[in-house]
């Protein structure tokens, strides 16, 4: 009997292969049965992970959008100024005080003029008591030289630094200052520059180093002699001070660029805003066109109403002033009615003119200008007439004189030519008289138009203007024609002027020969006398 092959465990090979195949088949069946359950578990875990991830991303985006939402801005007029009616008639600025060499005007405040060693400043009268704010300053710094001095500063301090060595304001301030330094004191060629310097009331400003050792933030920007005003936006919001600059190269007011930013900056909760400037050995004009202050409020908070900011004492004071003003106004009305009883009951004219009133006023002004021009032309024509009359009288006298002294043939020819000249002048006088009469008619038309302008409509007014325009064109053509004829007549007069007969000579040939002989004899005698004198003088040498 043959030996059967034995498997690894002592089992016959046929039986081992059957057992092995059957075990593999069972494993495959189990794996195939377990595979759908595993796939479902993986898909479930993936879905849950994706859902959690999206939730987290949405929370982050929502939190970021909430933090990036801009704050509410409210304009504070009591801490602002701008043109065109910036200064009052007495030279003061509403809600502001100015000191030093500051010069307020209707459109701007000149903090310092371009003179040496000048200081000036403007400060708010009332104290600012809100936490977050934004200030927009529009200014010009202009000078003739390539370099300027010293600079301009924007302040927020506990007290008003009315005068001092730091850009015209007091040193050792308590607050923050944004400096626009135009002079290079340390010689490092890092000016003009913008610096943010904070102080707690104990720090002395470092002039020698341009404050760079004390600056919390700085940027190099040239703000002198720009084609458009320079704008600075200073924002303090959530303990962060940001400075944005518009360099003044374009008229776009919102063309700001980042300058510097100071984080975790704590400044006083209450204080005064101010702007100061100073000049030294070099000088610039430091002009501030506007200062606009905005209160910033977080989106989730409501700003307090304006009435809650005014103290009760101030309210009572304003109310009392208003009542006094109302009483004075009523008294003046009563006095006016007593002095002018005939105008009682009539409506008071509006302070502003209507469109029709404006058109009528413009018509009157145009007619008045035309009236003045015609009067001036009338005076010039009168002068021309007087000159022509004098010229005719002179010619007539000349004809009379020459008629008595000249020969008959010359008198006839000259008389004919001068007669033509006189006829021309008389025609010119007639034309000038006609022109003068036309001017009188123009003046009458303008007077009638002014008398009837109120009752006339738009069509009649335009028709009168057209008539006046045509009449003035006619006058202009006549004037040009007369000028041309007057320019041509003198040439014809010169060409037609009769020749004057030759005058007899007062020196004959005999007299001329005698004069030459006598002069020659005297010349020879002088030469002989001179030679004898020279010979006598040589004997002494």
Coordinates of C-alpha atoms in Angstrom, one line a residue:
X1 CA 0.0 0.0 0.0
X2 CA 1.3 3.4 -1.0
X3 CA 2.0 6.1 1.5
X4 CA -0.4 9.1 1.4
X5 CA 1.0 12.5 1.6
X6 CA 0.7 14.0 5.0
X7 CA -0.1 17.6 5.7
X8 CA 1.6 19.9 8.2
X9 CA -0.4 18.7 11.1
X10 CA -0.2 15.1 10.3
X11 CA -3.5 15.1 8.5
X12 CA -3.6 13.6 5.0
X13 CA -3.0 16.1 2.3
X14 CA -6.4 15.7 0.7
X15 CA -8.2 16.2 3.9
X16 CA -5.9 19.1 4.9
X17 CA -6.6 20.9 1.6
X18 CA -10.3 20.4 2.0
X19 CA -10.1 21.8 5.5
X20 CA -8.0 24.7 4.4
X21 CA -10.2 25.6 1.5
X22 CA -13.3 25.4 3.7
X23 CA -11.7 27.6 6.4
X24 CA -10.7 30.2 3.8
X25 CA -14.2 30.1 2.4
X26 CA -15.7 30.7 5.8
X27 CA -13.3 33.7 6.4
X28 CA -14.2 35.2 3.1
X29 CA -17.9 34.9 3.9
X30 CA -17.4 36.5 7.3
X31 CA -15.3 39.4 5.8
X32 CA -17.9 39.9 3.1
X33 CA -20.7 39.9 5.7
X34 CA -18.8 42.4 7.9
X35 CA -17.7 44.8 5.1
X36 CA -21.1 46.7 4.7
X37 CA -21.3 47.4 8.4
X38 CA -17.7 48.8 8.4
X39 CA -18.5 51.1 5.4
X40 CA -21.6 52.4 7.1
X41 CA -19.6 53.2 10.3
X42 CA -16.9 55.1 8.3
X43 CA -19.5 57.1 6.4
X44 CA -21.3 58.0 9.6
X45 CA -18.0 59.1 11.3
X46 CA -17.1 61.2 8.2
X47 CA -20.5 62.9 8.2
X48 CA -20.3 63.7 11.9
X49 CA -16.8 65.1 11.5
X50 CA -17.8 67.3 8.5
X51 CA -20.9 68.6 10.4
X52 CA -18.8 69.6 13.4
X53 CA -16.2 71.2 11.2
X54 CA -18.8 73.3 9.4
X55 CA -20.4 74.3 12.7
X56 CA -17.0 75.5 14.0
X57 CA -16.3 77.4 10.8
X58 CA -19.6 79.1 11.0
X59 CA -19.0 80.2 14.6
X60 CA -15.6 81.5 13.6
X61 CA -17.0 83.5 10.7
X62 CA -19.9 84.8 12.7
X63 CA -17.5 85.9 15.5
X64 CA -15.2 87.5 12.9
X65 CA -18.0 89.4 11.2
X66 CA -19.2 90.7 14.5
X67 CA -15.7 92.0 15.3
X68 CA -15.2 93.6 11.9
X69 CA -18.5 95.4 11.9
X70 CA -17.7 99.2 11.9
X71 CA -18.8 101.3 14.8
X72 CA -21.6 103.9 14.7
X73 CA -20.4 107.4 13.9
X74 CA -22.1 110.6 15.1
X75 CA -20.9 114.1 14.3
X76 CA -20.1 116.4 17.2
X77 CA -20.5 120.0 16.1
X78 CA -19.4 121.4 19.5
X79 CA -15.9 120.0 19.0
X80 CA -15.6 120.8 15.3
X81 CA -15.1 123.7 12.9
X82 CA -14.9 124.2 9.2
X83 CA -15.6 126.9 6.5
X84 CA -17.1 128.8 4.8
X85 CA -18.3 130.7 7.9
X86 CA -15.7 129.5 10.3
X87 CA -15.0 132.7 12.2
X88 CA -17.5 135.2 13.7
X89 CA -17.4 138.9 13.0
X90 CA -15.5 139.5 16.2
X91 CA -12.8 137.0 15.1
X92 CA -13.8 134.2 17.5
X93 CA -14.5 130.6 16.6
X94 CA -17.7 129.0 18.0
X95 CA -17.0 126.5 20.8
X96 CA -13.2 127.1 20.4
X97 CA -10.5 129.5 21.7
X98 CA -7.4 130.6 19.9
X99 CA -4.2 131.9 21.4
X100 CA -0.8 133.1 20.3
X101 CA -0.3 134.0 16.6
X102 CA -3.4 132.1 15.4
X103 CA -5.5 134.0 12.9
X104 CA -9.1 132.8 12.3
X105 CA -10.8 133.7 9.0
X106 CA -13.9 132.7 7.1
X107 CA -12.4 129.7 5.4
X108 CA -9.5 128.5 7.6
X109 CA -7.5 129.1 10.8
X110 CA -3.9 130.1 10.2
X111 CA -2.2 128.7 13.2
X112 CA 1.1 130.3 12.4
X113 CA 2.1 132.7 9.6
X114 CA 5.3 132.2 7.6
X115 CA 7.3 134.3 10.0
X116 CA 10.2 133.3 12.3
X117 CA 9.6 132.3 15.9
X118 CA 5.8 132.2 15.8
X119 CA 3.4 130.1 18.0
X120 CA -0.3 129.6 17.9
X121 CA -3.0 127.1 18.9
X122 CA -6.7 126.5 19.0
X123 CA -8.5 124.5 21.7
X124 CA -12.0 123.3 22.4
X125 CA -13.8 125.2 25.1
X126 CA -15.7 122.1 26.4
X127 CA -14.2 118.9 27.7
X128 CA -14.8 115.7 25.6
X129 CA -16.2 112.9 27.8
X130 CA -16.8 110.0 25.4
X131 CA -14.6 107.0 25.2
X132 CA -14.1 106.3 21.5
X133 CA -13.7 109.0 18.9
X134 CA -12.5 109.8 15.4
X135 CA -11.0 113.1 14.3
X136 CA -10.5 114.2 10.7
X137 CA -8.1 117.2 10.2
X138 CA -7.7 119.0 6.9
X139 CA -4.6 121.3 6.7
X140 CA -2.0 122.8 4.5
X141 CA 1.7 123.4 5.3
X142 CA 3.3 125.6 2.7
X143 CA 6.5 127.5 2.4
X144 CA 8.9 128.9 -0.1
X145 CA 12.0 126.9 0.9
X146 CA 12.9 123.3 0.3
X147 CA 12.8 122.8 4.1
X148 CA 10.3 124.1 6.6
X149 CA 9.9 124.4 10.4
X150 CA 8.8 123.4 12.9
X151 CA 5.6 121.6 12.4
X152 CA 2.0 121.1 13.5
X153 CA 0.4 118.9 16.2
X154 CA -3.0 117.5 17.0
X155 CA -3.6 117.1 20.7
X156 CA -6.0 115.2 23.1
X157 CA -5.0 116.2 26.6
X158 CA -6.5 116.5 30.1
X159 CA -5.8 120.3 30.2
X160 CA -5.5 122.9 27.5
X161 CA -1.8 123.5 26.6
X162 CA -2.3 127.0 25.4
X163 CA 1.4 127.9 25.0
X164 CA 4.7 126.1 25.2
X165 CA 7.8 124.8 23.5
X166 CA 6.3 121.6 21.9
X167 CA 4.9 122.8 18.5
X168 CA 3.4 125.8 20.2
X169 CA 1.8 123.9 23.1
X170 CA 2.8 123.0 26.7
X171 CA 5.3 120.3 27.5
X172 CA 4.7 117.5 30.0
X173 CA 1.1 117.0 28.8
X174 CA -1.2 114.3 30.0
X175 CA -2.6 112.6 26.9
X176 CA -1.6 111.9 23.4
X177 CA -0.2 114.1 20.6
X178 CA 0.1 113.4 16.9
X179 CA 3.0 115.5 15.5
X180 CA 3.6 116.5 11.9
X181 CA 7.3 117.3 12.2
X182 CA 8.8 119.1 9.2
X183 CA 12.3 120.0 10.4
X184 CA 15.2 117.6 10.8
X185 CA 16.7 118.4 14.2
X186 CA 18.9 115.3 14.5
X187 CA 20.2 115.4 11.0
X188 CA 19.2 111.8 10.2
X189 CA 17.2 112.9 7.1
X190 CA 14.1 111.3 8.4
X191 CA 11.8 114.3 8.0
X192 CA 9.0 115.3 7.3
X193 CA 7.6 112.6 9.5
X194 CA 4.4 111.9 11.5
X195 CA 4.8 110.7 15.1
X196 CA 2.5 109.5 17.9
X197 CA 3.8 110.4 21.3
X198 CA 2.0 109.7 24.6
X199 CA 2.7 111.3 27.9
X200 CA 1.5 110.9 31.5
X201 CA 2.3 114.4 32.5
X202 CA 5.9 113.7 33.6
X203 CA 7.8 113.2 30.3
X204 CA 9.8 116.0 28.7
X205 CA 9.8 116.1 25.0
X206 CA 13.1 115.2 23.3
X207 CA 13.5 118.0 20.7
X208 CA 17.1 117.1 19.8
X209 CA 16.1 113.6 18.5
X210 CA 12.8 114.8 17.0
X211 CA 10.9 112.7 19.6
X212 CA 12.0 109.4 17.9
X213 CA 13.1 108.0 21.3
X214 CA 9.6 108.6 22.7
X215 CA 7.4 107.8 19.7
X216 CA 4.9 105.0 20.0
X217 CA 4.4 105.0 16.2
X218 CA 5.8 106.9 13.2
X219 CA 5.8 107.0 9.5
X220 CA 7.6 109.1 6.9
X221 CA 5.2 111.3 4.8
X222 CA 5.9 114.6 3.0
X223 CA 3.0 116.9 3.8
X224 CA 4.5 120.2 2.7
X225 CA 3.5 122.2 -0.5
X226 CA 0.9 119.7 -1.8
X227 CA -1.5 120.6 -4.6
X228 CA -4.5 119.6 -2.5
X229 CA -5.1 119.9 1.3
X230 CA -3.6 117.1 3.4
X231 CA -6.0 115.1 5.5
X232 CA -5.3 113.1 8.6
X233 CA -7.8 110.6 10.2
X234 CA -7.0 109.8 13.8
X235 CA -9.2 107.0 15.3
X236 CA -9.2 105.8 18.9
X237 CA -11.4 102.7 19.2
X238 CA -11.1 99.9 21.7
X239 CA -7.7 101.0 23.1
X240 CA -6.2 101.2 19.6
X241 CA -5.0 104.5 18.0
X242 CA -4.8 104.4 14.2
X243 CA -3.5 107.2 12.0
X244 CA -4.5 107.4 8.3
X245 CA -3.1 110.0 5.9
X246 CA -4.3 111.5 2.6
X247 CA -1.1 112.9 1.1
X248 CA -2.9 115.6 -0.9
X249 CA -1.9 114.4 -4.4
X250 CA -5.5 113.9 -5.6
X251 CA -8.8 115.7 -4.9
X252 CA -10.3 112.5 -3.6
X253 CA -11.2 113.1 0.0
X254 CA -11.3 109.3 0.8
X255 CA -7.9 108.4 -0.6
X256 CA -6.4 107.5 2.7
X257 CA -3.4 105.2 3.3
X258 CA -2.2 103.6 6.5
X259 CA 0.4 105.5 8.5
X260 CA 0.8 103.9 11.9
X261 CA -1.1 102.0 14.6
X262 CA -0.6 101.8 18.4
X263 CA -2.3 98.9 20.2
X264 CA -3.2 98.7 23.9
X265 CA -3.0 102.5 24.3
X266 CA -4.7 103.9 27.3
X267 CA -5.5 107.6 27.2
X268 CA -7.6 109.8 29.6
X269 CA -11.3 109.4 29.4
X270 CA -11.9 113.1 29.4
X271 CA -9.9 115.9 27.8
X272 CA -9.6 118.7 25.3
X273 CA -8.8 118.6 21.6
X274 CA -6.4 121.1 20.2
X275 CA -4.2 122.0 17.2
X276 CA -1.0 123.9 17.6
X277 CA 2.0 124.9 15.4
X278 CA 5.3 126.7 15.7
X279 CA 8.0 128.1 13.5
X280 CA 11.7 128.6 14.2
X281 CA 14.6 129.8 12.0
X282 CA 12.7 128.6 9.0
X283 CA 9.0 129.4 8.6
X284 CA 5.9 127.9 7.0
X285 CA 2.2 128.8 6.8
X286 CA 0.3 126.3 8.9
X287 CA -3.4 126.5 7.9
X288 CA -6.1 124.3 9.2
X289 CA -9.2 124.2 7.0
X290 CA -11.4 121.9 9.1
X291 CA -11.4 119.8 12.2
X292 CA -14.3 117.3 12.4
X293 CA -14.9 115.1 15.4
X294 CA -17.1 112.0 15.5
X295 CA -18.2 109.9 18.5
X296 CA -17.8 106.2 17.9
X297 CA -20.2 103.7 19.5
X298 CA -20.0 99.9 19.4
X299 CA -22.6 98.3 17.2
X300 CA -24.4 96.6 20.2
X301 CA -24.7 99.8 22.2
X302 CA -27.0 102.7 21.7
X303 CA -25.4 106.2 21.9
X304 CA -26.9 108.4 24.6
X305 CA -29.4 111.1 23.3
X306 CA -28.0 114.6 22.8
X307 CA -30.2 116.1 25.6
X308 CA -28.5 113.9 28.2
X309 CA -25.1 115.4 27.5
X310 CA -26.1 119.0 28.3
X311 CA -26.0 119.8 32.0
X312 CA -29.1 121.3 33.5
X313 CA -27.3 124.6 34.4
X314 CA -26.2 125.0 30.8
X315 CA -29.7 124.2 29.6
X316 CA -31.1 126.9 31.9
X317 CA -28.5 129.4 30.7
X318 CA -29.4 128.8 27.0
X319 CA -33.1 129.0 27.8
X320 CA -32.6 132.3 29.5
X321 CA -30.6 133.7 26.6
X322 CA -33.2 132.6 24.2
X323 CA -36.0 134.3 26.2
X324 CA -34.0 137.5 26.5
X325 CA -33.4 137.4 22.7
X326 CA -37.1 136.8 22.1
X327 CA -38.0 139.8 24.3
X328 CA -35.5 142.1 22.5
X329 CA -36.9 141.0 19.2
X330 CA -40.5 141.7 20.2
X331 CA -39.4 145.2 21.5
X332 CA -37.7 146.0 18.2
X333 CA -40.8 144.9 16.3
X334 CA -43.0 147.2 18.4
X335 CA -40.6 150.1 17.9
X336 CA -40.6 149.5 14.2
X337 CA -44.3 149.4 14.0
X338 CA -44.6 152.7 16.0
X339 CA -42.1 154.4 13.7
X340 CA -43.7 153.0 10.5
X341 CA -47.4 152.8 11.1
X342 CA -48.1 152.7 7.3
X343 CA -46.5 149.2 6.9
X344 CA -48.5 147.5 9.6
X345 CA -50.3 144.5 8.5
X346 CA -48.2 144.1 5.4
X347 CA -46.3 140.8 5.0
X348 CA -42.7 140.8 5.7
X349 CA -40.5 140.2 2.7
X350 CA -38.6 137.0 2.5
X351 CA -35.0 137.1 3.3
X352 CA -34.1 135.1 0.2
X353 CA -35.0 136.3 -3.3
X354 CA -37.1 134.2 -5.6
X355 CA -36.1 133.0 -9.1
X356 CA -38.1 135.8 -10.7
X357 CA -36.5 138.5 -8.5
X358 CA -33.1 137.1 -9.3
X359 CA -33.8 137.3 -13.1
X360 CA -35.1 140.8 -12.8
X361 CA -32.1 141.8 -10.8
X362 CA -29.8 140.3 -13.4
X363 CA -31.7 142.1 -16.1
X364 CA -31.3 145.5 -14.3
X365 CA -27.6 144.8 -13.7
X366 CA -27.0 144.0 -17.3
X367 CA -28.9 147.1 -18.5
X368 CA -27.0 149.3 -16.1
X369 CA -23.6 148.0 -17.4
X370 CA -24.8 148.7 -21.0
X371 CA -26.0 152.1 -19.9
X372 CA -22.5 153.0 -18.5
X373 CA -20.8 151.7 -21.6
X374 CA -23.0 153.9 -23.8
X375 CA -22.4 156.9 -21.6
X376 CA -18.6 156.4 -21.9
X377 CA -18.9 156.1 -25.7
X378 CA -21.0 159.2 -25.7
X379 CA -18.3 161.1 -23.9
X380 CA -15.7 159.9 -26.4
X381 CA -17.8 161.0 -29.3
X382 CA -18.2 164.4 -27.8
X383 CA -14.4 164.7 -27.5
X384 CA -14.0 163.6 -31.2
X385 CA -16.6 166.2 -32.3
X386 CA -14.7 169.0 -30.5
X387 CA -11.4 167.9 -32.1
X388 CA -13.1 167.9 -35.6
X389 CA -14.5 171.4 -35.0
X390 CA -11.1 172.7 -34.0
X391 CA -9.6 171.1 -37.0
X392 CA -12.1 172.7 -39.4
X393 CA -11.6 176.1 -37.8
X394 CA -7.8 175.8 -38.2
X395 CA -8.2 174.9 -41.9
X396 CA -10.6 177.8 -42.5
X397 CA -8.1 180.2 -40.9
X398 CA -5.3 178.8 -43.1
X399 CA -7.3 179.3 -46.2
X400 CA -8.0 182.9 -45.3
X401 CA -4.3 183.6 -44.7
X402 CA -3.1 182.0 -47.8
X403 CA -5.8 183.6 -49.9
X404 CA -4.5 187.1 -48.9
X405 CA -0.7 186.3 -49.5
X406 CA -0.5 183.7 -52.3
X407 CA -0.9 184.1 -56.1
X408 CA -4.3 183.7 -57.7
X409 CA -3.5 180.3 -59.4
X410 CA -2.2 178.7 -56.3
X411 CA -5.1 180.1 -54.3
X412 CA -7.6 178.5 -56.7
X413 CA -5.9 175.1 -56.6
X414 CA -5.4 175.2 -52.8
X415 CA -8.9 176.5 -52.3
X416 CA -10.4 173.6 -54.3
X417 CA -8.3 171.0 -52.3
X418 CA -9.0 172.6 -49.0
X419 CA -12.7 172.9 -49.9
X420 CA -12.8 169.1 -50.5
X421 CA -11.1 168.6 -47.1
X422 CA -13.8 170.8 -45.4
X423 CA -16.5 168.9 -47.2
X424 CA -15.1 165.7 -45.9
X425 CA -14.9 167.0 -42.3
X426 CA -18.4 168.3 -42.5
X427 CA -19.6 164.9 -43.6
X428 CA -17.7 163.4 -40.8
X429 CA -19.4 165.8 -38.4
X430 CA -22.8 164.9 -39.7
X431 CA -22.0 161.2 -39.3
X432 CA -20.9 161.8 -35.7
X433 CA -24.0 163.7 -35.0
X434 CA -26.1 160.9 -36.3
X435 CA -24.2 158.5 -34.2
X436 CA -24.7 160.7 -31.2
X437 CA -28.4 160.8 -31.8
X438 CA -28.4 156.9 -32.0
X439 CA -26.8 156.8 -28.7
X440 CA -29.5 159.0 -27.2
X441 CA -32.1 156.6 -28.7
X442 CA -30.3 153.7 -27.1
X443 CA -30.3 155.4 -23.7
X444 CA -34.0 156.1 -24.0
X445 CA -34.7 152.5 -24.9
X446 CA -32.7 151.2 -21.9
X447 CA -34.6 153.7 -19.6
X448 CA -37.9 152.5 -20.9
X449 CA -36.9 148.9 -20.5
X450 CA -35.9 149.5 -16.9
X451 CA -39.1 151.3 -16.2
X452 CA -41.3 148.6 -17.6
X453 CA -39.2 145.5 -16.6
X454 CA -41.4 144.6 -13.6
X455 CA -44.6 144.5 -15.6
X456 CA -43.1 142.7 -18.6
X457 CA -43.0 139.0 -19.2
X458 CA -40.0 137.0 -20.2
X459 CA -40.8 137.3 -24.0
X460 CA -41.0 141.1 -23.9
X461 CA -37.7 141.3 -21.9
X462 CA -35.9 139.1 -24.4
X463 CA -37.3 141.2 -27.3
X464 CA -36.1 144.4 -25.8
X465 CA -32.6 142.9 -25.3
X466 CA -32.6 141.8 -28.9
X467 CA -33.5 145.4 -30.0
X468 CA -30.7 146.8 -27.9
X469 CA -28.2 144.3 -29.2
X470 CA -29.1 145.1 -32.8
X471 CA -28.8 148.8 -32.1
X472 CA -25.4 148.4 -30.5
X473 CA -24.2 146.4 -33.4
X474 CA -25.3 149.2 -35.7
X475 CA -23.4 151.7 -33.6
X476 CA -20.3 149.5 -33.6
X477 CA -20.4 149.3 -37.4
X478 CA -20.8 153.0 -37.8
X479 CA -17.9 153.6 -35.4
X480 CA -15.6 151.2 -37.3
X481 CA -16.6 152.9 -40.6
X482 CA -15.8 156.4 -39.2
X483 CA -12.5 155.2 -37.8
X484 CA -11.5 153.8 -41.2
X485 CA -12.4 157.0 -43.0
X486 CA -10.7 159.1 -40.5
X487 CA -7.6 157.0 -40.9
X488 CA -7.7 157.4 -44.7
X489 CA -8.4 161.1 -44.8
X490 CA -5.1 162.3 -43.3
X491 CA -3.1 160.4 -46.0
X492 CA -5.2 162.0 -48.7
X493 CA -4.8 165.4 -47.1
X494 CA -1.0 165.0 -47.1
X495 CA -1.1 163.9 -50.8
X496 CA -3.4 166.8 -51.8
X497 CA -1.6 169.5 -49.9
X498 CA -0.4 172.3 -52.3
X499 CA 3.3 172.8 -52.7
X500 CA 4.7 176.0 -51.0
X501 CA 6.6 178.3 -53.4
X502 CA 10.3 178.4 -52.9
X503 CA 11.6 181.1 -50.5
X504 CA 14.2 183.5 -51.8
X505 CA 17.8 183.0 -50.6
X506 CA 19.0 185.4 -48.0
X507 CA 22.8 184.9 -48.8
X508 CA 24.2 185.8 -52.2
X509 CA 27.4 184.4 -53.9
X510 CA 29.5 187.5 -53.3
X511 CA 28.8 187.6 -49.7
X512 CA 29.6 183.9 -49.4
X513 CA 33.1 184.4 -51.1
X514 CA 33.9 187.4 -48.9
X515 CA 33.1 185.3 -45.8
X516 CA 35.4 182.4 -47.0
X517 CA 38.3 184.8 -47.7
X518 CA 38.0 186.5 -44.3
X519 CA 37.8 183.2 -42.5
X520 CA 41.0 181.9 -44.4
X521 CA 43.0 185.0 -43.4
X522 CA 42.0 184.7 -39.8
X523 CA 43.0 181.0 -39.8
X524 CA 46.5 181.7 -41.3
X525 CA 47.1 184.6 -38.8
X526 CA 46.3 182.2 -35.9
X527 CA 48.7 179.6 -37.3
X528 CA 51.6 182.1 -37.5
X529 CA 50.9 183.5 -34.1
X530 CA 50.9 180.0 -32.6
X531 CA 54.3 179.1 -34.3
X532 CA 55.9 182.3 -33.0
X533 CA 54.8 181.4 -29.5
X534 CA 56.3 177.9 -29.7
X535 CA 59.6 179.2 -31.0
X536 CA 59.9 181.7 -28.2
X537 CA 59.1 179.0 -25.7
X538 CA 62.0 176.8 -27.0
X539 CA 64.6 179.4 -26.2
X540 CA 64.2 178.7 -22.5
X541 CA 65.1 175.0 -22.8

